[in-house]
Amino acid sequence: MEKIQRMSDPIAERIAECAIDQGYDTIFDRAKRMKPCPIGQEGSCCRMCHMGPCRLVGKNGENLRGICGADVDVVVARNFLRMVAAGAATHSDHARDLVFTLLSVARGETKDFQIRDKGKLLSVAMAMEIDHPVITELRGDSRVTEGDYDLMPWEIRNISDEQIMEIAEKVALKHLEQFGQQEGELVYLKRAPKGTYERWVKHNLRPRGVDREIAEALHRTTMGVDQDVDSLMDHTLRVGLVDGWGGCLVASDISDILFGTPKPIRSKGNLAVLKKDEVNVIIHGHEPALAQVIVDIHTDPELIAYARSKGANGINLAGMCCTANEILTRRGIGSAGSFLEQELAIMTGIVDAMVVDVQCVQPSIIPAAKRFHTKVVTTSPKGHLTEAVHIEFDEHNAKETAIKILKLAIDNFANRTGKGCPIDELQAKAAVVGFSREYFSYMQGGLFRKSFRPLNDAIMAGRIRGTAGIAACHHPGTVGASIQRYLIEELVRNDFFVVVAGCAGHAAVQMGFATPETAYNYSGPGMREVCEAIGMPPVMHIGACVDTARVLMIRTLMATTGGLSPEMAGMPSIAFAPEWWSEKALAIGTYFVASGSTVIFGGESPVKGSKRVVDIMENKWQEKVGAAFFFEADPEKMLQKGIEWVDTRREQLKLVKYQPGRFRKERVLMDMAARRELDKVAKPHVGLGF
Ligand code: BF8
Ligand code: SF4
């Protein structure tokens, strides 16, 4: 097999090379062999009925209609809508399972979960206008912020556990209603700034209920129903809003309530977090509930003693994909890596169990595991893998399931084959992760004066050029994570404040950009000054893919704080998904755009087959929702486009023109006394004080 670079992380790359040397077939080899069908890739292949599939290509235009007469615009639009609907189904179903867990906690049906963030529960209840005397009283308090509510510790001190459980039950039930709601609008839409919400009203984009819009997307796109491109693309925006405000934001909120809202925490990431002398359990997938319980019990003395009795020095947990982000940002559990590293982890030969649930789990981990001793354990009733061990989890038996899984991994420790690709544990990269919207507010003023004023002011003054989000997957068709690394580094250098989530979070960790110290070395001078002043790193890891929804609230607060755009659209902000492959990424991209935030996706465009659909996404959506959805394969052009987009928004907002280096401090010769003074000021900020 030809040796080409597969991963930008050197440890992953070394294992990928070792895999080739040992004749393993990995995702990189399969991606090389499997050339995508160019007609399907650009969205021009219709498989909506069995008269076809119809491939709408042809030099002379002879095949520009399918057998039923559908033209290429309709075909491309239908395909895109279906992908977005599939993405929205995953995120909202993930949210639904968490809501059931919250309901079980509220009703006392499980003791394995608790409400770890009461303040967040109350603020969500306030946003949902839950009918409870405590919430009515809190809502009457004029100190609450528009859009998102932060409560002071003393405001919730006197609320009893019983009241908390009553409110939790009401929140869970109201969320459950949202899935099956038939009329009206999703309750979370009102959390958006007024101007954003008004656009949705004006263009009839408000989703009525989560399941209804997703089901309707399937209905509309079947043969012979919605065959008008504009109408199909409007429904795409509607389903996008379902994904953001009815799926991701709900999942993120309920996870914060149940498992704690992230605060900065130190950890490590890359495949070197695995330990040769301990039982290694990788928790991989997306839903965080079981993972959190495994984290809770893996330090249990009885289990540790059991591991010792089998010859291991302890139990080492590591995350993978978005589950990694969930337990990394909340609990500091080391992350083994991203989507592209799941087979590579097994190739080390020291993974005793890989525990998976839903989404992004490659079936190839089964043949990979068979070469070694690794047990693959499936835990979701929705996600089975032939030849895996199935130990089903539900919220009522979480602890029992977690113990069973850990014992199985411990029992498997002695079965290691001694083969595999070695790792050097010292090479794990350090990271500081876990930046929720709430902590971001807190960083900008402490408990009493938290706000988004410092960020807005810094953007207005041109110290920060703009904000950027980088999210989504690593694609086996590129050198894994390389474009994300390029964008992170360049954006930081250009004075952008960057948030990362999903597999882009792994990229930031592995390149060492998730430590404030390292990122400072790369930041533009204006950005660096702000970071030093308020103790924030220029690259914030905000969590899993569902946590991209934290950006919705960050932008809402930027809008309501004032001085920039009064709505989400028009902000000097941009988001990138340079290495996406998942339908979930498209759903996230669509909700960003529908909420007013322009996105640039990499790779081949799935709508390239229709000029009309491209025009709608790039231009007509700007008129409707104030944002555009671009596809750009070239990383340099992608960066350029993003920067230009932000600079144009600065101009429209009449902000001072951004000038690189404008805030560069004059170099001065310092004596030792001056240096000591500087140290006193700088140190707590650089270390963020934790
Ligand atoms: O939801 S970024 S490869 S792991 S789809 Fe999957 Fe893509 Fe990674 Fe999480 Ni998100
Ligand atoms: Fe072909 Fe029309 Fe059927 Fe699509 S719906 S496969 S274009 S006949």
XYZ file of C-alpha atoms and ligand atoms in Angstrom:
708
model
C 0.000 0.000 0.000
C 1.187 3.478 -0.872
C 2.449 5.565 2.036
C 0.824 8.976 2.050
C 0.064 11.193 4.987
C -3.281 10.346 6.502
C -3.494 12.275 9.766
C -1.979 15.579 10.793
C -1.511 14.455 14.381
C 1.906 12.765 14.450
C 0.876 10.029 16.884
C -2.202 9.087 14.858
C -0.122 9.236 11.706
C 2.482 6.889 13.144
C -0.205 4.359 14.039
C -1.831 4.740 10.609
C 1.558 3.966 9.050
C 2.108 1.049 11.365
C -1.330 -0.253 10.343
C -0.287 -0.134 6.697
C 2.973 -1.895 7.458
C 1.060 -4.630 9.192
C -1.452 -4.968 6.368
C -4.540 -3.599 8.154
C -7.248 -2.131 6.012
C -8.296 1.220 7.525
C -10.707 4.002 6.585
C -7.895 5.783 4.737
C -7.325 2.832 2.419
C -11.033 2.344 1.832
C -11.456 6.062 1.077
C -8.710 5.799 -1.508
C -10.267 2.789 -3.225
C -13.870 3.980 -3.097
C -14.113 6.892 -5.507
C -17.389 8.709 -4.816
C -19.909 8.738 -7.654
C -19.599 12.290 -9.058
C -23.311 12.466 -9.902
C -24.401 11.577 -6.400
C -21.689 13.761 -4.905
C -23.089 16.909 -6.537
C -26.649 16.002 -5.561
C -27.926 15.163 -9.066
C -28.864 11.519 -8.503
C -32.473 10.896 -7.464
C -33.353 7.700 -5.589
C -36.748 8.816 -4.357
C -38.595 6.095 -6.269
C -37.954 2.863 -8.096
C -38.662 4.142 -11.586
C -35.114 5.407 -11.157
C -32.556 5.918 -9.764
C -32.383 8.839 -12.199
C -28.995 10.437 -12.811
C -29.601 13.971 -14.011
C -26.567 14.557 -16.164
C -25.871 14.685 -19.871
C -23.743 16.917 -22.021
C -26.586 17.827 -24.337
C -29.126 18.281 -21.636
C -31.000 15.126 -22.643
C -31.058 13.797 -19.087
C -31.871 16.973 -17.217
C -35.210 15.579 -16.143
C -35.912 12.345 -14.345
C -38.424 9.775 -15.578
C -41.202 11.539 -13.644
C -40.122 14.887 -15.055
C -38.358 16.236 -11.950
C -35.646 18.688 -12.956
C -32.178 18.816 -11.487
C -33.022 21.756 -9.189
C -35.827 19.809 -7.536
C -33.654 16.702 -7.273
C -30.745 18.577 -5.683
C -33.047 20.458 -3.282
C -34.829 17.264 -2.247
C -31.556 15.469 -1.599
C -30.239 18.338 0.476
C -33.433 18.624 2.518
C -33.345 14.892 3.267
C -29.774 15.131 4.521
C -30.617 18.049 6.783
C -33.700 16.203 8.060
C -31.574 13.135 8.886
C -29.149 15.348 10.801
C -32.000 17.019 12.672
C -33.429 13.581 13.530
C -30.152 12.511 15.172
C -29.666 15.599 17.303
C -33.288 15.819 18.376
C -33.452 12.101 19.184
C -30.311 12.508 21.275
C -32.079 15.392 23.051
C -35.215 13.286 23.549
C -33.288 10.543 25.368
C -31.785 13.121 27.693
C -35.223 14.577 28.391
C -36.424 11.094 29.413
C -33.452 10.866 31.777
C -34.359 14.237 33.301
C -37.947 13.063 33.731
C -36.790 9.896 35.506
C -34.647 11.954 37.868
C -37.502 14.364 38.579
C -39.861 11.498 39.344
C -37.340 9.732 41.557
C -37.248 6.720 39.247
C -33.462 6.616 39.048
C -30.787 7.269 41.627
C -27.916 7.058 39.135
C -28.360 10.621 37.904
C -28.860 13.899 39.743
C -29.515 17.496 38.908
C -26.003 18.865 39.047
C -26.748 22.402 37.904
C -29.874 23.754 39.565
C -29.195 27.269 38.294
C -29.202 26.028 34.714
C -32.443 24.110 35.293
C -34.051 27.285 36.580
C -32.749 29.433 33.762
C -34.041 26.920 31.201
C -37.372 26.848 33.019
C -37.464 30.650 32.839
C -36.719 30.647 29.135
C -39.505 28.112 28.627
C -41.898 30.155 30.781
C -42.633 27.126 32.946
C -45.763 27.539 35.008
C -44.439 27.284 38.584
C -44.555 29.915 41.358
C -40.746 29.902 41.723
C -40.264 30.539 38.023
C -42.944 33.216 37.940
C -41.181 35.016 40.770
C -37.764 34.721 39.127
C -39.115 35.960 35.814
C -40.547 38.969 37.574
C -37.030 39.936 38.633
C -35.811 42.690 36.356
C -32.186 41.632 36.721
C -32.578 38.697 34.334
C -30.958 39.164 30.960
C -32.899 39.027 27.727
C -32.439 35.789 25.852
C -30.539 33.795 28.436
C -30.873 33.905 32.166
C -28.030 33.734 34.644
C -29.016 33.490 38.262
C -26.961 34.511 41.248
C -26.257 31.751 43.814
C -28.317 33.541 46.473
C -31.303 33.781 44.153
C -31.632 30.003 44.181
C -30.448 29.294 47.708
C -33.893 29.057 49.229
C -35.453 26.891 46.568
C -36.145 23.480 48.071
C -35.182 20.140 46.520
C -38.854 19.371 46.217
C -39.449 22.538 44.190
C -36.426 21.754 42.023
C -37.854 18.320 41.218
C -41.285 19.793 40.447
C -39.687 22.263 38.056
C -37.491 19.554 36.499
C -40.560 17.440 35.809
C -42.342 20.366 34.194
C -39.301 21.206 32.067
C -38.997 17.579 30.930
C -42.685 17.299 30.110
C -42.709 20.571 28.197
C -39.698 19.430 26.196
C -41.373 16.112 25.430
C -44.393 18.054 24.182
C -42.099 19.941 21.783
C -41.299 16.758 19.895
C -44.916 15.850 19.210
C -46.300 19.389 19.031
C -48.489 19.858 15.963
C -49.297 23.569 15.972
C -47.697 26.792 17.140
C -43.915 27.123 17.363
C -40.977 25.697 19.282
C -40.778 27.386 22.657
C -36.997 27.978 22.396
C -37.365 30.249 19.351
C -38.211 33.136 21.667
C -34.702 32.929 23.147
C -33.321 34.430 19.942
C -32.930 38.199 19.563
C -36.118 39.945 18.476
C -34.809 40.792 15.004
C -33.880 37.183 14.312
C -37.226 35.917 15.540
C -39.072 38.474 13.407
C -37.353 37.197 10.274
C -38.665 33.717 11.035
C -42.181 35.082 11.484
C -41.991 37.156 8.283
C -40.850 34.239 6.144
C -42.994 31.599 7.805
C -39.995 29.584 8.977
C -40.956 28.823 12.565
C -41.017 25.058 13.160
C -44.271 23.853 14.699
C -42.909 20.748 16.362
C -39.702 18.735 16.120
C -41.048 15.456 14.785
C -43.653 17.103 12.602
C -41.133 19.067 10.529
C -38.788 16.102 10.146
C -41.605 13.774 9.095
C -42.925 16.432 6.748
C -39.475 16.717 5.153
C -39.672 13.030 4.253
C -43.203 13.450 2.959
C -42.419 16.543 0.907
C -39.408 14.912 -0.731
C -41.085 11.692 -1.782
C -42.059 11.360 -5.466
C -44.827 13.691 -6.511
C -45.193 16.044 -3.524
C -43.182 19.268 -3.096
C -41.657 20.011 -6.480
C -40.968 23.684 -6.092
C -37.380 24.538 -5.254
C -38.138 27.637 -3.170
C -40.667 25.788 -1.112
C -38.275 22.861 -0.557
C -35.477 25.199 0.482
C -37.774 27.051 2.911
C -38.558 23.759 4.547
C -34.817 23.090 4.718
C -34.443 26.243 6.822
C -37.380 25.158 8.994
C -35.819 21.747 9.608
C -32.498 23.467 10.257
C -34.190 25.489 12.991
C -35.516 22.237 14.436
C -31.950 20.962 14.600
C -30.601 24.036 16.363
C -33.373 25.201 18.659
C -35.251 21.905 19.087
C -32.329 19.466 19.036
C -28.798 20.681 19.751
C -29.703 23.445 22.211
C -32.038 21.133 24.115
C -29.407 18.357 24.283
C -26.771 20.817 25.440
C -29.059 22.368 28.085
C -30.307 19.098 29.552
C -26.760 17.717 29.660
C -25.667 20.808 31.588
C -28.551 20.341 34.018
C -27.819 16.644 34.576
C -24.042 16.495 34.305
C -22.977 20.046 35.091
C -22.338 23.123 32.966
C -18.712 23.009 31.820
C -16.085 25.198 33.419
C -12.465 25.243 32.317
C -10.698 22.052 33.253
C -7.280 20.644 32.455
C -6.966 17.430 30.550
C -5.102 15.666 27.764
C -5.787 14.492 24.275
C -4.583 12.207 21.466
C -4.015 8.459 21.266
C -1.206 8.671 23.810
C -3.788 9.006 26.599
C -4.076 5.193 26.506
C -2.047 3.453 29.213
C -0.096 0.255 28.759
C -0.419 -0.940 32.326
C -4.051 -0.069 32.981
C -7.373 -1.378 31.722
C -8.232 0.948 28.822
C -11.886 1.632 28.173
C -12.769 3.914 25.288
C -16.215 5.494 25.403
C -17.224 6.389 21.897
C -20.359 7.802 20.294
C -22.565 10.684 21.319
C -25.083 10.325 24.112
C -23.479 11.366 27.374
C -25.638 9.691 30.039
C -23.988 6.265 30.383
C -20.559 7.796 29.810
C -21.013 10.101 32.802
C -21.947 7.163 35.045
C -18.909 5.180 33.829
C -16.812 8.217 34.742
C -18.519 8.359 38.170
C -17.717 4.751 39.041
C -14.367 4.084 37.380
C -12.513 5.204 40.486
C -14.582 2.967 42.765
C -12.099 1.196 45.102
C -13.747 -2.203 44.596
C -13.417 -1.971 40.827
C -9.836 -0.756 41.104
C -9.062 -3.696 43.401
C -10.700 -6.010 40.896
C -8.546 -4.548 38.108
C -5.443 -5.037 40.271
C -6.413 -8.641 40.935
C -6.259 -9.156 37.173
C -2.781 -7.664 36.845
C -3.669 -4.086 35.796
C -2.552 -0.948 37.613
C -5.945 0.722 37.397
C -8.747 1.697 35.052
C -8.061 4.308 32.403
C -11.000 5.902 30.623
C -10.623 7.740 27.340
C -13.219 9.293 25.101
C -13.688 9.253 21.354
C -15.722 11.404 18.971
C -18.381 13.532 20.650
C -18.688 11.390 23.784
C -15.043 12.303 24.262
C -15.970 15.972 24.154
C -18.820 15.456 26.642
C -16.588 13.843 29.287
C -13.521 15.897 28.399
C -15.194 19.267 28.848
C -17.194 18.284 31.941
C -14.961 15.787 33.721
C -11.486 16.230 32.274
C -11.319 12.645 30.959
C -8.598 12.381 28.308
C -9.686 12.249 24.705
C -8.254 9.487 22.502
C -9.340 11.339 19.403
C -11.756 12.050 16.628
C -13.858 10.045 14.223
C -10.835 9.088 12.117
C -8.981 7.614 15.059
C -11.375 4.861 16.164
C -9.697 2.059 14.215
C -6.279 3.460 15.075
C -7.077 3.265 18.785
C -7.815 -0.438 18.436
C -4.602 -0.885 16.421
C -2.609 -0.012 19.549
C -3.611 -3.431 20.838
C -4.217 -2.076 24.342
C -7.899 -1.134 24.202
C -9.675 -3.638 26.407
C -13.180 -2.412 25.616
C -14.630 0.087 23.202
C -18.076 1.137 24.380
C -20.285 2.665 21.692
C -23.808 4.006 21.457
C -25.018 6.054 18.491
C -23.626 8.059 15.556
C -20.212 8.085 13.875
C -19.418 4.528 14.985
C -17.645 2.798 12.094
C -18.667 -0.830 11.642
C -15.026 -1.429 10.741
C -14.156 -1.435 14.439
C -15.483 -5.007 14.590
C -12.944 -6.515 12.132
C -10.265 -4.291 13.664
C -11.127 -5.554 17.166
C -11.045 -9.154 15.970
C -7.362 -8.817 15.152
C -6.708 -8.111 18.797
C -8.571 -8.859 22.003
C -10.712 -5.681 22.123
C -14.349 -6.153 23.073
C -16.746 -3.823 21.289
C -19.771 -3.167 23.486
C -22.949 -1.661 22.057
C -25.239 -0.012 24.586
C -28.084 1.645 22.703
C -31.252 -0.159 21.620
C -30.915 1.866 18.408
C -27.299 1.050 17.632
C -26.457 -2.633 17.193
C -23.302 -3.997 15.565
C -23.117 -7.572 14.406
C -20.655 -9.550 16.542
C -20.435 -6.879 19.262
C -21.350 -7.618 22.876
C -24.666 -5.861 23.563
C -25.178 -4.542 27.098
C -28.195 -2.294 26.888
C -28.387 0.917 28.864
C -31.403 2.789 30.029
C -31.521 5.521 32.605
C -32.998 3.198 35.249
C -30.098 0.719 35.203
C -27.160 3.009 34.431
C -24.865 2.104 37.311
C -25.470 -1.622 36.943
C -24.706 -1.391 33.208
C -21.574 0.651 33.831
C -20.245 -1.887 36.376
C -20.965 -4.760 33.975
C -19.070 -3.007 31.200
C -16.064 -2.141 33.335
C -15.865 -5.716 34.677
C -15.967 -7.064 31.160
C -13.089 -4.755 30.204
C -11.110 -5.751 33.314
C -11.636 -9.442 32.594
C -10.384 -8.837 29.085
C -7.110 -7.200 30.188
C -5.327 -10.552 30.474
C -6.273 -11.398 26.884
C -4.034 -8.722 25.316
C -2.156 -10.237 22.424
C 1.028 -8.248 22.914
C 0.749 -7.146 19.307
C -0.281 -3.736 18.033
C 1.212 -0.362 17.225
C 3.028 1.122 20.238
C 2.328 4.547 21.713
C 4.430 6.802 23.887
C 2.293 7.932 26.800
C 4.420 11.001 27.368
C 3.246 12.486 24.109
C -0.343 13.209 25.170
C -1.077 16.898 24.562
C -2.194 19.056 27.458
C -5.420 21.025 27.095
C -7.677 23.421 28.949
C -11.236 22.828 27.812
C -14.838 23.351 28.879
C -16.007 26.829 27.958
C -19.759 27.086 28.301
C -21.645 30.244 27.403
C -22.177 30.766 31.124
C -18.467 30.595 31.888
C -17.722 32.866 28.975
C -20.022 35.512 30.536
C -18.393 34.953 33.920
C -14.901 35.447 32.459
C -15.997 38.841 31.232
C -16.614 40.484 34.567
C -16.884 37.875 37.324
C -20.003 36.988 39.247
C -21.317 40.523 39.685
C -20.518 42.102 36.356
C -20.623 39.215 33.932
C -21.610 40.341 30.477
C -20.572 40.342 26.870
C -19.549 43.996 27.020
C -15.777 43.353 26.952
C -16.048 41.094 23.897
C -18.327 43.502 22.033
C -16.111 46.461 22.933
C -12.994 44.667 21.758
C -14.678 43.841 18.447
C -15.927 47.410 18.070
C -12.448 48.792 18.729
C -10.896 46.382 16.243
C -8.752 44.606 18.803
C -10.699 41.502 17.897
C -11.428 41.380 14.194
C -14.367 39.021 14.534
C -15.510 35.724 15.949
C -15.214 32.385 14.219
C -16.569 28.927 14.896
C -14.917 25.792 13.587
C -16.799 22.549 13.916
C -17.630 19.187 12.428
C -15.821 16.158 11.211
C -12.476 14.941 9.915
C -12.722 13.588 6.396
C -10.722 10.549 5.277
C -10.303 12.209 1.874
C -8.060 14.922 3.383
C -5.077 14.673 5.715
C -7.216 14.344 8.848
C -7.683 17.639 10.724
C -5.170 19.485 8.536
C -7.621 22.114 7.243
C -9.026 22.705 10.690
C -5.488 23.180 12.029
C -4.717 25.632 9.249
C -7.874 27.659 9.908
C -7.431 27.706 13.680
C -3.873 28.947 13.399
C -4.586 31.539 10.724
C -7.714 32.894 12.378
C -6.002 33.309 15.718
C -3.104 35.017 13.975
C -5.625 37.358 12.334
C -7.089 38.441 15.667
C -10.158 36.236 15.500
C -11.677 34.827 18.627
C -12.272 31.155 17.821
C -14.615 28.566 19.310
C -14.288 24.890 18.396
C -16.639 21.954 18.864
C -17.056 18.355 17.760
C -14.087 16.851 15.956
C -12.637 20.349 15.464
C -12.260 20.353 19.245
C -9.997 17.317 18.918
C -7.959 19.155 16.289
C -7.432 22.128 18.620
C -6.438 19.851 21.493
C -4.038 17.758 19.421
C -2.303 20.767 17.899
C -1.794 22.227 21.357
C -4.104 25.191 20.758
C -6.397 24.302 23.632
C -3.934 25.715 26.149
C -4.006 29.478 26.710
C -0.209 29.565 26.920
C 0.351 28.045 23.497
C -2.335 30.011 21.753
C -0.934 33.259 23.092
C 2.184 32.602 21.107
C 0.197 32.673 17.897
C -2.448 35.333 18.567
C -2.545 38.599 16.770
C -1.595 41.476 19.111
C -5.113 42.857 19.596
C -6.587 39.488 20.434
C -3.698 38.736 22.733
C -4.240 41.941 24.646
C -7.891 41.099 25.237
C -7.061 37.549 26.252
C -4.527 38.774 28.762
C -6.871 41.421 30.114
C -9.827 39.121 30.780
C -8.011 35.817 31.093
C -9.611 34.054 28.181
C -7.830 31.828 25.700
C -8.195 32.724 21.996
C -9.450 29.218 21.172
C -12.260 27.901 23.327
C -13.346 24.281 23.183
C -17.084 24.433 23.832
C -17.886 20.725 23.646
C -19.589 18.178 21.430
C -21.352 18.841 18.140
C -24.654 19.459 19.938
C -22.820 22.135 21.935
C -22.419 24.196 18.777
C -25.757 25.480 20.073
C -23.821 27.359 22.759
C -22.896 29.678 19.886
C -26.595 30.522 19.451
C -26.675 31.910 22.959
C -23.261 33.580 22.678
C -24.457 35.425 19.596
C -27.799 36.211 21.168
C -25.997 37.867 24.065
C -23.636 39.676 21.697
C -26.736 41.064 19.962
C -28.611 42.036 23.115
C -25.520 43.548 24.766
C -25.446 46.186 22.049
C -22.898 48.005 19.943
C -22.830 45.391 17.201
C -25.760 44.028 15.223
C -29.070 43.939 17.134
C -29.798 40.495 15.684
C -27.659 37.438 14.975
C -27.353 38.343 11.318
C -24.943 41.126 10.512
C -22.388 40.191 13.169
C -18.699 40.156 12.269
C -18.769 36.392 12.685
C -18.227 33.365 10.500
C -18.319 29.592 10.926
C -16.439 26.837 9.120
C -16.908 23.098 8.663
C -13.924 22.425 6.435
C -13.771 18.628 6.695
C -17.418 17.718 7.130
C -18.910 14.471 5.870
C -21.908 13.908 8.145
C -25.538 14.813 7.507
C -25.431 16.144 11.070
C -22.890 18.744 10.007
C -25.218 19.926 7.240
C -28.036 20.219 9.755
C -25.825 22.304 12.035
C -24.717 24.452 9.095
C -28.351 25.009 8.159
C -29.401 26.031 11.642
C -26.494 28.448 11.826
C -27.578 30.046 8.559
C -31.282 30.028 9.470
C -30.300 31.841 12.678
C -28.301 34.484 10.801
C -24.769 33.078 10.892
C -22.932 32.484 7.630
C -21.102 29.189 7.197
C -18.428 27.957 4.831
C -18.215 24.217 4.290
C -15.287 22.466 2.660
C -15.024 19.547 0.261
C -17.204 18.935 -2.753
C -20.535 20.724 -2.665
C -23.548 18.388 -2.372
C -25.654 20.991 -4.218
C -23.263 21.736 -7.056
C -25.638 20.054 -9.517
C -28.116 22.944 -9.307
C -27.163 26.558 -9.960
C -30.534 27.550 -8.646
C -30.096 25.825 -5.302
C -26.603 27.311 -4.991
C -28.068 30.756 -5.704
C -30.740 30.288 -3.038
C -28.201 29.219 -0.421
C -25.638 31.878 -1.261
C -27.912 34.830 -2.094
C -31.635 34.380 -1.441
C -31.017 33.134 2.088
C -29.103 36.349 2.753
C -32.271 38.298 1.973
C -34.398 36.039 4.156
C -32.285 35.221 7.169
C -29.280 37.472 6.667
C -26.747 34.699 6.149
C -25.366 32.449 3.437
C -24.324 28.817 3.094
C -21.142 28.495 1.019
C -19.163 25.477 -0.131
C -15.497 26.078 -0.876
C -13.035 23.247 -1.310
C -9.813 25.290 -1.310
C -8.668 25.994 2.295
C -6.943 29.275 1.428
C -9.964 30.603 -0.445
C -12.139 29.422 2.422
C -10.119 31.467 4.895
C -10.085 34.466 2.589
C -13.826 34.288 2.052
C -14.438 34.064 5.785
C -12.221 37.039 6.553
C -13.805 39.110 3.789
C -17.258 38.239 5.062
C -16.332 39.479 8.526
C -14.628 42.638 7.259
C -17.706 43.499 5.202
C -19.903 43.116 8.298
C -17.511 45.440 10.160
C -17.935 47.994 7.408
C -21.730 47.673 7.417
C -21.771 48.162 11.179
C -19.525 51.215 10.695
C -16.911 49.829 13.064
C -13.352 51.063 12.885
C -11.411 49.439 10.114
C -9.435 46.492 11.368
C -5.701 47.061 10.945
C -3.360 44.208 11.668
C -0.826 45.094 14.334
C -2.580 48.304 15.296
C -2.541 47.307 18.913
C 1.015 46.029 18.884
C 2.707 47.215 22.032
C 5.924 49.170 21.730
C 8.939 47.082 22.711
C 10.543 48.487 25.832
C 13.641 47.424 27.656
C 12.625 46.236 31.085
C 14.627 45.936 34.247
C 14.042 43.087 36.716
C 11.698 45.144 38.904
C 9.487 45.905 35.927
C 9.476 42.236 34.947
C 8.403 41.191 38.434
C 5.528 43.681 38.270
C 4.505 42.245 34.901
C 4.618 38.688 36.239
C 2.267 39.600 39.045
C -0.321 40.776 36.559
C 0.173 38.250 33.836
C 0.382 34.969 35.663
C -3.149 34.499 36.973
C -4.517 35.330 33.556
C -2.221 33.051 31.619
C -3.035 30.162 33.889
C -6.675 31.231 34.130
C -6.331 30.721 37.861
C -7.288 27.038 38.035
O -21.270 14.812 16.012
S -17.858 16.111 14.183
S -17.358 12.968 12.817
S -18.123 12.816 16.071
S -20.564 14.207 13.071
Fe -19.098 12.679 14.023
Fe -18.549 14.746 12.595
Fe -17.034 14.074 14.610
Fe -19.754 14.107 16.768
Ni -20.157 15.730 14.781
Fe -36.532 9.479 -11.067
Fe -38.567 11.062 -10.431
Fe -38.317 8.669 -9.266
Fe -36.591 10.620 -8.716
S -38.773 10.607 -8.245
S -36.110 8.474 -9.121
S -36.453 11.684 -10.669
S -38.670 9.074 -11.430
